[in-house]
Coordinates of C-alpha atoms in Angstrom, one line a residue:
M1 CA -2.6 -23.0 2.9
L2 CA -3.5 -24.3 -0.4
C3 CA -1.3 -25.0 -3.1
E4 CA -2.4 -25.0 -6.8
T5 CA -1.1 -25.6 -10.2
L6 CA 0.0 -22.1 -11.6
T7 CA 1.4 -21.3 -14.8
P8 CA 2.9 -17.9 -14.9
T9 CA 5.3 -16.6 -17.6
R10 CA 8.9 -16.7 -18.1
R11 CA 9.4 -12.8 -17.3
A12 CA 7.1 -12.7 -14.5
V13 CA 8.6 -15.9 -12.8
L14 CA 12.4 -14.6 -13.3
G15 CA 11.7 -10.9 -12.7
A16 CA 10.1 -10.9 -9.2
S17 CA 10.4 -14.2 -7.6
G18 CA 13.3 -12.2 -5.0
A19 CA 10.5 -9.8 -3.7
L20 CA 8.8 -9.3 -0.8
F21 CA 4.8 -9.0 -1.4
A22 CA 1.5 -10.6 -1.6
W23 CA -0.5 -11.0 -4.9
A24 CA -3.9 -12.7 -6.1
F25 CA -3.9 -14.0 -8.9
M26 CA -7.3 -13.5 -10.0
P27 CA -9.6 -13.4 -13.1
K28 CA -9.8 -10.3 -15.2
F29 CA -12.3 -8.1 -14.2
A30 CA -15.8 -8.7 -16.5
H31 CA -17.4 -5.3 -15.9
A32 CA -14.7 -3.1 -14.7
A33 CA -15.6 0.8 -15.3
G34 CA -15.2 1.9 -19.0
G35 CA -14.3 -1.9 -20.1
R36 CA -10.4 -1.4 -18.9
D37 CA -8.3 -3.9 -17.9
P38 CA -7.2 -2.1 -14.0
R39 CA -4.6 -2.9 -11.3
F40 CA -5.5 -2.4 -7.7
V41 CA -2.7 -2.0 -5.3
T42 CA -2.6 -1.7 -1.8
I43 CA 0.2 -0.5 0.3
I44 CA 0.0 -0.6 4.2
L45 CA 2.5 1.5 6.2
R46 CA 2.9 -0.3 9.4
G47 CA 3.8 1.9 12.6
A48 CA 1.4 5.1 11.9
L49 CA 2.5 7.7 9.9
D50 CA 3.0 11.2 10.4
G51 CA 0.7 12.8 8.2
L52 CA 1.3 16.3 9.4
T53 CA 4.8 15.5 8.5
A54 CA 4.5 13.7 5.4
V55 CA 1.9 16.5 3.9
P56 CA 2.3 19.5 6.2
P57 CA -0.4 22.2 6.4
L58 CA 1.8 25.2 5.7
G59 CA -1.0 27.5 5.8
D60 CA -2.7 26.4 9.0
P61 CA -1.5 29.1 11.2
G62 CA -1.4 26.6 14.1
Y63 CA 1.1 24.4 12.3
A64 CA 4.4 25.7 13.2
S65 CA 3.9 26.5 17.0
L66 CA 2.6 22.4 17.5
R67 CA 5.9 21.4 14.9
Q68 CA 8.1 23.7 16.5
D69 CA 11.9 22.3 15.7
I70 CA 10.6 19.5 13.2
A71 CA 8.0 22.0 11.1
L72 CA 8.5 22.1 7.9
T73 CA 8.5 25.6 5.9
R74 CA 7.8 27.1 2.5
D75 CA 11.4 28.0 2.1
G76 CA 15.1 27.4 3.7
D77 CA 16.6 24.6 5.2
N78 CA 13.5 22.5 5.7
A79 CA 11.4 23.9 3.2
A80 CA 8.2 21.1 1.8
L81 CA 7.9 20.7 -1.6
P82 CA 4.9 22.7 -3.0
L83 CA 1.7 21.1 -3.5
D84 CA -1.3 23.4 -3.5
G85 CA -0.6 26.6 -1.5
F86 CA -2.0 25.5 1.5
F87 CA -0.6 21.8 1.9
G88 CA 3.4 21.2 1.4
L89 CA 4.7 17.5 0.8
H90 CA 7.5 16.2 2.5
P91 CA 11.2 17.2 0.4
S92 CA 12.0 13.1 0.3
M93 CA 9.0 12.6 -1.9
P94 CA 9.8 14.6 -5.5
Y95 CA 8.8 11.6 -7.4
F96 CA 5.2 11.6 -6.0
Q97 CA 5.5 15.4 -6.4
K98 CA 6.0 15.0 -10.0
L99 CA 2.8 12.5 -10.3
F100 CA 0.7 14.9 -8.5
Q101 CA 1.5 17.9 -10.6
A102 CA 1.0 15.5 -13.6
K103 CA -2.7 14.9 -12.1
Q104 CA -1.6 11.2 -11.6
A105 CA -1.7 11.3 -7.8
A106 CA -3.6 12.8 -4.9
V107 CA -3.2 13.0 -1.1
V108 CA -6.5 12.3 1.1
H109 CA -5.7 14.4 4.2
A110 CA -7.5 14.1 7.8
S111 CA -8.6 10.7 6.8
A112 CA -8.9 7.4 9.1
T113 CA -10.3 4.3 9.9
A114 CA -13.4 4.1 12.1
Y115 CA -10.7 3.0 15.0
R116 CA -10.2 5.8 17.9
E117 CA -7.7 4.2 20.1
R118 CA -4.0 4.4 19.9
S119 CA -3.3 0.4 20.0
H120 CA -0.5 -0.5 16.8
F121 CA -2.1 -3.9 17.0
D122 CA -5.6 -3.3 17.0
G123 CA -5.3 -0.2 14.5
Q124 CA -3.9 -2.5 12.1
D125 CA -6.6 -4.9 12.7
V126 CA -9.0 -2.3 11.8
L127 CA -7.4 -1.2 8.9
E128 CA -6.9 -4.4 7.6
S129 CA -9.7 -6.5 8.3
G130 CA -12.1 -3.7 7.2
Y131 CA -14.3 -4.2 10.1
P132 CA -15.0 -1.3 12.3
T133 CA -13.6 -3.2 15.8
P134 CA -10.7 -4.6 16.0
G135 CA -10.4 -8.8 17.0
H136 CA -11.2 -10.0 13.5
V137 CA -8.3 -11.2 11.5
E138 CA -9.7 -14.1 9.8
T139 CA -10.1 -12.2 6.7
G140 CA -9.1 -8.9 5.1
W141 CA -11.3 -6.7 2.9
L142 CA -9.3 -6.7 0.1
N143 CA -9.7 -10.7 -0.1
R144 CA -13.4 -10.2 0.4
L145 CA -13.3 -7.6 -2.3
L146 CA -11.8 -9.9 -4.7
E147 CA -14.5 -12.4 -3.6
G148 CA -17.4 -10.1 -4.6
L149 CA -16.2 -8.7 -8.2
P150 CA -17.9 -10.3 -11.1
A151 CA -15.9 -13.1 -12.8
G152 CA -14.3 -12.5 -16.5
E153 CA -12.0 -14.5 -18.5
L154 CA -9.9 -16.2 -16.4
I155 CA -6.0 -15.3 -16.9
S156 CA -4.6 -18.7 -15.6
P157 CA -6.1 -22.1 -16.5
G158 CA -8.5 -23.9 -14.6
P159 CA -12.6 -24.1 -13.8
A160 CA -14.3 -20.6 -13.9
E161 CA -15.1 -20.6 -10.1
R162 CA -11.3 -21.1 -9.1
V163 CA -9.7 -18.0 -8.0
R164 CA -6.1 -18.1 -7.3
G165 CA -3.8 -16.2 -5.3
L166 CA -0.2 -16.1 -3.9
S167 CA 1.3 -14.8 -0.9
V168 CA 5.2 -14.2 -0.8
G169 CA 6.9 -13.2 2.2
A170 CA 6.9 -14.4 6.2
T171 CA 3.0 -13.9 6.1
A172 CA 0.7 -12.5 4.0
P173 CA -0.6 -9.5 4.7
L174 CA -4.1 -9.7 7.1
V175 CA -5.7 -7.3 4.0
I176 CA -5.2 -10.0 1.4
R177 CA -6.1 -13.2 3.7
G178 CA -9.4 -15.0 3.0
K179 CA -11.4 -17.5 1.4
A180 CA -9.9 -16.9 -1.9
P181 CA -6.9 -20.0 -2.1
V182 CA -3.6 -18.5 -1.5
L183 CA -0.4 -20.3 -2.3
G184 CA 2.4 -19.3 0.4
W185 CA 5.8 -19.1 0.1
A186 CA 8.2 -17.3 2.8
P187 CA 11.5 -16.6 1.3
P188 CA 14.4 -14.5 3.0
V189 CA 14.2 -11.2 2.6
L190 CA 15.7 -10.2 -0.8
K191 CA 18.3 -12.6 -0.9
A192 CA 19.6 -14.0 -4.0
A193 CA 19.9 -17.8 -4.5
D194 CA 22.6 -18.0 -2.3
G195 CA 22.5 -21.6 -0.6
D196 CA 19.1 -20.8 1.3
L197 CA 16.6 -19.2 -1.4
A198 CA 17.2 -21.8 -4.2
P199 CA 16.5 -24.9 -1.7
R200 CA 13.4 -23.2 -0.4
L201 CA 11.9 -22.7 -4.2
M202 CA 12.6 -25.9 -5.7
D203 CA 11.2 -27.9 -2.9
L204 CA 8.0 -25.9 -2.9
Y205 CA 7.4 -25.7 -6.4
G206 CA 9.3 -28.8 -7.4
R207 CA 6.3 -30.6 -5.5
T208 CA 3.2 -28.7 -6.7
D209 CA 4.6 -27.5 -9.9
P210 CA 6.8 -28.9 -12.3
L211 CA 6.7 -26.0 -15.1
L212 CA 7.2 -23.2 -12.4
A213 CA 10.0 -25.6 -10.8
G214 CA 11.7 -25.8 -14.3
L215 CA 12.0 -22.2 -15.1
L216 CA 13.0 -21.5 -11.4
K217 CA 15.6 -24.2 -11.8
E218 CA 16.5 -22.1 -15.0
G219 CA 16.6 -18.6 -13.4
I220 CA 18.7 -19.8 -10.4
E221 CA 21.4 -21.6 -12.8
T222 CA 21.7 -18.3 -15.4
G223 CA 21.6 -16.0 -12.7
K224 CA 18.8 -14.3 -13.7
I225 CA 16.5 -15.1 -10.9
A226 CA 15.9 -11.4 -10.4
S227 CA 15.8 -10.3 -13.7
G228 CA 17.4 -6.7 -13.1
L229 CA 16.7 -6.6 -9.3
D230 CA 19.2 -5.3 -7.1
M231 CA 19.8 -8.5 -5.0
K232 CA 22.9 -7.0 -3.2
A233 CA 20.4 -5.0 -1.4
R234 CA 19.6 -6.6 2.0
G235 CA 17.1 -4.1 3.1
G236 CA 13.6 -5.6 4.4
P237 CA 10.1 -3.7 4.4
G238 CA 11.5 -1.0 6.9
D239 CA 14.2 0.3 4.4
P240 CA 14.6 2.1 1.2
D241 CA 16.2 -0.4 -0.8
G242 CA 13.9 -3.4 0.4
M243 CA 10.8 -1.4 -0.1
E244 CA 12.0 -0.1 -3.7
Q245 CA 12.8 -4.0 -4.6
M246 CA 9.0 -5.2 -3.1
A247 CA 7.7 -2.9 -5.6
R248 CA 9.8 -3.1 -8.4
G249 CA 9.0 -6.9 -8.2
A250 CA 5.3 -6.9 -7.7
A251 CA 5.0 -4.0 -10.8
R252 CA 6.6 -6.6 -12.9
L253 CA 3.8 -9.1 -12.0
I254 CA 1.0 -7.3 -12.3
A255 CA 2.2 -5.6 -15.4
E256 CA 2.0 -8.8 -17.3
P257 CA -0.9 -9.5 -19.5
A258 CA -1.4 -12.6 -18.1
G259 CA -0.5 -11.6 -14.4
P260 CA -2.2 -10.5 -11.4
R261 CA -4.7 -7.7 -11.2
V262 CA -4.5 -6.9 -7.6
A263 CA -1.8 -6.4 -5.3
A264 CA -0.6 -6.0 -1.4
L265 CA 2.5 -4.7 0.3
A266 CA 3.3 -4.1 4.0
F267 CA 6.1 -1.6 4.8
E268 CA 7.3 -2.0 8.1
G269 CA 8.9 0.6 11.0
W270 CA 6.7 3.9 11.1
D271 CA 6.3 4.5 14.5
T272 CA 8.6 7.8 15.1
H273 CA 8.4 8.2 18.9
A274 CA 11.8 9.9 19.0
Q275 CA 14.2 12.0 16.4
E276 CA 11.5 11.9 13.6
T277 CA 12.9 14.0 11.1
E278 CA 15.7 12.0 10.3
R279 CA 14.1 8.7 10.2
L280 CA 11.0 9.5 8.6
A281 CA 12.9 11.1 5.8
K282 CA 14.5 7.9 5.2
L283 CA 11.0 6.1 5.4
L284 CA 9.6 8.4 2.9
T285 CA 12.4 8.1 0.7
G286 CA 11.8 4.4 0.2
L287 CA 8.3 5.1 -0.2
D288 CA 8.9 7.7 -2.8
R289 CA 11.3 5.2 -4.7
S290 CA 8.3 2.5 -4.4
I291 CA 6.0 4.8 -6.1
A292 CA 8.6 5.3 -8.7
A293 CA 9.2 1.7 -9.3
F294 CA 5.5 1.0 -9.6
H295 CA 5.3 4.0 -12.5
Q296 CA 8.4 3.1 -14.2
E297 CA 7.5 -1.1 -14.3
L298 CA 4.0 -0.9 -15.1
G299 CA 4.5 0.6 -18.4
P300 CA 0.8 0.7 -20.5
A301 CA -0.9 -0.8 -17.3
W302 CA -0.1 2.3 -15.2
K303 CA -2.7 4.6 -17.2
D304 CA -5.5 1.9 -15.7
T305 CA -3.7 1.5 -12.1
A306 CA -5.0 2.9 -8.6
I307 CA -2.3 2.5 -5.9
V308 CA -3.9 3.4 -2.1
I309 CA -1.2 4.2 0.5
A310 CA -2.7 3.8 4.1
T311 CA -1.7 3.3 7.7
E312 CA -3.3 2.6 10.8
F313 CA -3.7 5.9 12.3
G314 CA -1.8 9.2 12.8
R315 CA 0.4 10.7 15.2
T316 CA -0.4 13.7 17.7
A317 CA -0.2 17.3 16.6
R318 CA 2.3 18.3 19.2
I319 CA 5.7 17.2 19.4
N320 CA 7.0 15.3 22.3
G321 CA 10.1 15.8 24.3
T322 CA 12.2 13.6 22.0
E323 CA 11.7 15.5 18.7
G324 CA 9.2 13.0 17.9
T325 CA 5.5 12.2 17.6
D326 CA 3.3 9.6 19.8
H327 CA 0.5 7.9 18.6
G328 CA -2.5 10.1 17.1
T329 CA -5.5 9.8 15.3
A330 CA -6.0 11.3 11.7
T331 CA -3.2 11.4 9.1
T332 CA -2.6 10.8 5.6
A333 CA -3.4 8.6 2.9
F334 CA -1.8 9.0 -0.4
L335 CA -3.3 7.4 -3.9
A336 CA -1.0 7.2 -7.2
G337 CA -1.7 5.8 -10.4
G338 CA -2.8 6.7 -14.1
A339 CA -6.0 5.8 -13.3
V340 CA -6.3 8.4 -10.4
A341 CA -7.9 11.7 -10.8
G342 CA -4.9 13.4 -9.1
G343 CA -3.5 17.0 -8.6
R344 CA -5.2 17.8 -5.3
V345 CA -5.4 17.2 -1.9
I346 CA -8.9 15.7 -0.7
T347 CA -10.0 17.1 2.5
D348 CA -12.0 18.8 4.9
W349 CA -9.5 20.5 6.7
P350 CA -10.2 20.3 10.5
G351 CA -8.0 22.9 11.6
L352 CA -4.9 23.0 14.3
K353 CA -6.4 25.1 17.0
E354 CA -6.7 23.8 20.1
A355 CA -10.8 23.4 20.2
Q356 CA -10.3 22.0 16.7
L357 CA -8.0 18.8 18.0
F358 CA -9.5 15.4 18.3
E359 CA -9.5 14.9 22.4
G360 CA -7.4 18.0 22.7
R361 CA -4.3 16.4 21.1
D362 CA -4.9 14.6 17.9
L363 CA -5.6 15.9 14.2
A364 CA -9.3 15.5 13.8
P365 CA -10.5 12.7 11.5
T366 CA -13.0 14.1 8.8
T367 CA -12.4 11.4 5.7
D368 CA -13.4 7.8 6.5
L369 CA -10.7 5.9 4.6
S370 CA -13.6 3.1 3.8
A371 CA -15.3 5.7 1.5
V372 CA -12.4 6.1 -0.3
I373 CA -11.6 2.8 -1.1
K374 CA -15.1 2.0 -1.8
G375 CA -15.0 4.8 -4.4
I376 CA -11.9 3.0 -6.3
A377 CA -13.9 -0.2 -5.8
V378 CA -16.8 1.0 -7.7
D379 CA -15.1 3.0 -10.4
L380 CA -12.3 1.1 -11.0
L381 CA -13.0 -2.3 -10.4
G382 CA -16.9 -2.4 -11.1
A383 CA -17.6 -3.5 -7.3
D384 CA -21.1 -3.8 -5.8
A385 CA -21.7 -1.0 -3.5
G386 CA -24.2 -2.9 -1.5
H387 CA -21.5 -5.6 -1.4
L388 CA -19.0 -3.4 -0.1
A389 CA -21.0 -2.3 2.6
E390 CA -22.4 -5.7 3.9
A391 CA -19.2 -7.8 3.3
V392 CA -15.9 -5.8 2.6
F393 CA -16.4 -2.9 5.0
P394 CA -19.1 -4.6 7.2
G395 CA -21.3 -2.3 9.1
S396 CA -20.3 0.5 6.9
A397 CA -23.7 1.6 5.0
R398 CA -23.4 4.9 6.2
V399 CA -20.4 5.8 4.3
A400 CA -20.8 6.1 0.5
P401 CA -18.6 5.6 -2.0
M402 CA -16.4 8.6 -2.8
K403 CA -16.7 9.8 -5.9
G404 CA -14.6 11.4 -8.5
L405 CA -11.5 9.3 -7.9
I406 CA -11.1 7.8 -10.9
V407 CA -10.9 9.3 -14.4

């Protein structure tokens, strides 16, 4: 793990050092679309989100019979939030619906990576590495994307060729690991300076960056280390409080004029084999609050922001005997941000009739997730399509960047 001297702003240090996330401290993007100063956030949902519950196809005649007791409806006690007449939205996501109505959020349904098996570990490898098969765990697609972006004015001092990264958390998500230098720190999850956090911080930064150590010391002594974050929350990346705090801390950093432009977070616990209704409602509440936190904290930077929320695969179309769902294939991805051409569900809907299901059991995949990410990378960040096909998502030349995702 490479350690380098960092010089973040006082507000960035005091405002986010208590959160658990990973970010890349990168150059400004010299050739971003329209000369804008973009932000790009990736949120990984580990455990396989049930896209048919998150964004139920209420207009599909096969939906209710497949989902039975956990099916959402257009009205009544189990009513979904309306989206476009055919699709609804889980009632735990009212903030996302608000952004959707404002054309600042979108859904990509029946989407998937190239992976067609149902192993969490392998599926997550493919999702985060960007390779079409599992086992490639040395680097992630986001790190390789950053390597290929045209360099502009550095937002931190140092040689022009230097790229700086920071991972805050037990481990950096695979999606952001790679050759771009990353400084790592593993804090206890969302704890205040309670006798454990402070020594870790001071030991790390006292040896690598006296300026940052001084700012952290000031924050610890004055009680402002979190700068408004709710440090009473003990939730981790699978709890609504933890999710929100992670997002809020990351957003404060990328909102800084001299802050990072790319962030990666991972939320846990989306494997809903049993009693899905209550569990998924709690998780989607956390996700919704996280999206709200980004919107609230980014301020003017929101207009140039795109957030991609993705999971390794979906769930079975039919519920199982414990009112849950098992490992499936296609699912839902979410997009949010002021730079997103929102207000729509983007899908080539495959249908839920028996003959339309993938292998007779899953929602069939019709949209390649890499096309979505490529489209955002090209139109928001100014990425080269050739580099995306060869290095970021190797072997994906046949998958063209999706157009029209960015305003």
